[in-house]
Short mmCIF file of C-alpha atoms in Angstrom, two decimals:
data_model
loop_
_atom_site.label_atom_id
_atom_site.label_comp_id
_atom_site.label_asym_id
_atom_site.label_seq_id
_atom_site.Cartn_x
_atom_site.Cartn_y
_atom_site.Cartn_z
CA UNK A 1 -48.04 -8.87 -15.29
CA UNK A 2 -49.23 -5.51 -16.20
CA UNK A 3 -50.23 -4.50 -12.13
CA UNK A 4 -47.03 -6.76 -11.12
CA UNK A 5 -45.30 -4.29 -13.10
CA UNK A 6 -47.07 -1.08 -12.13
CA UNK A 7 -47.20 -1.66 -8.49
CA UNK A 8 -43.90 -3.49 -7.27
CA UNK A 9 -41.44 -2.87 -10.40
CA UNK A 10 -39.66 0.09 -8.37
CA UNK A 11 -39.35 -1.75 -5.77
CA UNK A 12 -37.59 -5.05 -7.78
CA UNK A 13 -35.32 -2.49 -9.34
CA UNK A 14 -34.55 -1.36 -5.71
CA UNK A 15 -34.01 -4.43 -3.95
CA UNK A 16 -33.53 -6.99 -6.32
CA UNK A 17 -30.45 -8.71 -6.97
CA UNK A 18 -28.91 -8.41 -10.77
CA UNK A 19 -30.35 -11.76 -11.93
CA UNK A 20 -34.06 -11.03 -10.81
CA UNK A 21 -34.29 -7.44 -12.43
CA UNK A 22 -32.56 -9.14 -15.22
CA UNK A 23 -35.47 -11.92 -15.42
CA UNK A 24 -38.25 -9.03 -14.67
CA UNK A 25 -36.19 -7.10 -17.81
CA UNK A 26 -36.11 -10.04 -20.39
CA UNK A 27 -40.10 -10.71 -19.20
CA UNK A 28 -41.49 -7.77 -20.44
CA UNK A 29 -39.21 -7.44 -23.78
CA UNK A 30 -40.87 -10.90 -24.00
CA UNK A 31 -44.17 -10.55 -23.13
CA UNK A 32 -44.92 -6.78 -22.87
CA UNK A 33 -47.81 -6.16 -20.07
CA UNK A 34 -50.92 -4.17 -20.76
CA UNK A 35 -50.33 -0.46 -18.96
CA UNK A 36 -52.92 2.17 -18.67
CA UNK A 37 -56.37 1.72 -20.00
CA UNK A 38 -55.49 -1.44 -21.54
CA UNK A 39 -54.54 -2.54 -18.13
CA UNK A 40 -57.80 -2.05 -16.37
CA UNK A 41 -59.88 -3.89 -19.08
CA UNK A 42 -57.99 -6.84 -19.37
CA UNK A 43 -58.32 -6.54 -15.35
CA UNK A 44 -62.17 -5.97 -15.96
CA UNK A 45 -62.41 -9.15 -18.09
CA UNK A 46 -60.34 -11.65 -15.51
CA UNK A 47 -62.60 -10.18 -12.87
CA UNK A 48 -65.84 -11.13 -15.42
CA UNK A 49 -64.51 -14.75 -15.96
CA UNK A 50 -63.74 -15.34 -12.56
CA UNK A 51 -66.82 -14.30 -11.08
CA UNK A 52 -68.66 -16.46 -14.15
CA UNK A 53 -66.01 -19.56 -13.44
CA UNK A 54 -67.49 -18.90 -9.60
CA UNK A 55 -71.06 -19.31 -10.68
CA UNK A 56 -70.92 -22.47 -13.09
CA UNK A 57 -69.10 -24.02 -9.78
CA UNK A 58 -71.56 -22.73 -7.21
CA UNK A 59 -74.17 -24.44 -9.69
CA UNK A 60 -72.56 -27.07 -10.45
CA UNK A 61 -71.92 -28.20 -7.36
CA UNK A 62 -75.89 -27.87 -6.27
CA UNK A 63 -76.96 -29.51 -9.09
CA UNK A 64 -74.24 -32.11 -9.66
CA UNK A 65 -76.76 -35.56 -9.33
CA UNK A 66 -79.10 -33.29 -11.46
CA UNK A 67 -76.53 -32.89 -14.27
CA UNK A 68 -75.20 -36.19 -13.63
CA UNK A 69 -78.44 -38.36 -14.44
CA UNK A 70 -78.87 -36.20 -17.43
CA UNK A 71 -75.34 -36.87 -18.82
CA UNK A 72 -76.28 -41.07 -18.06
CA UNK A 73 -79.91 -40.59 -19.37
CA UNK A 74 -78.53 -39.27 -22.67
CA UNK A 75 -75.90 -41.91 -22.84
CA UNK A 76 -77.92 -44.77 -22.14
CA UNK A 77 -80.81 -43.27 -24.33
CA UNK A 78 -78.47 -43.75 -27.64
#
């Protein structure tokens, strides 16, 4: 919530009723978002495990009867 905060939080305050400023407000007591430097590298590391979450799929999905007569192989091999 740290960039939802950053980029759009003047604008919530500006044209947000009561309640949803007050909802923004009681988020961040809550849960208070990375700002700054701390921002960008927890962006840097959702950016890392999306692109490796991306590349486990891509392969997956290639090499899905592959994996799959491994996985019964190794069960029926027990």
């Amino acid at each position: 919530m740290g960039e939802v905060k950053a980029m759009i939080s003047p604008d919530i305050h500006q044209y947000g009723s009561a309640e949803l400023n007050t909802i923004f407000e009681e988020y961040y007591r809550q849960f208070p978002p990375y700002e700054g430097a701390e921002l960008l590298t927890m962006l840097a590391q959702r950016t890392h495990c999306a692109r490796a979450c991306a590349k486990w799929a891509a392969f997956y999905a290639s090499n899905n009867r592959a994996i799959y007569s491994l996985q019964c192989a190794r069960h029926f091999n027990e």
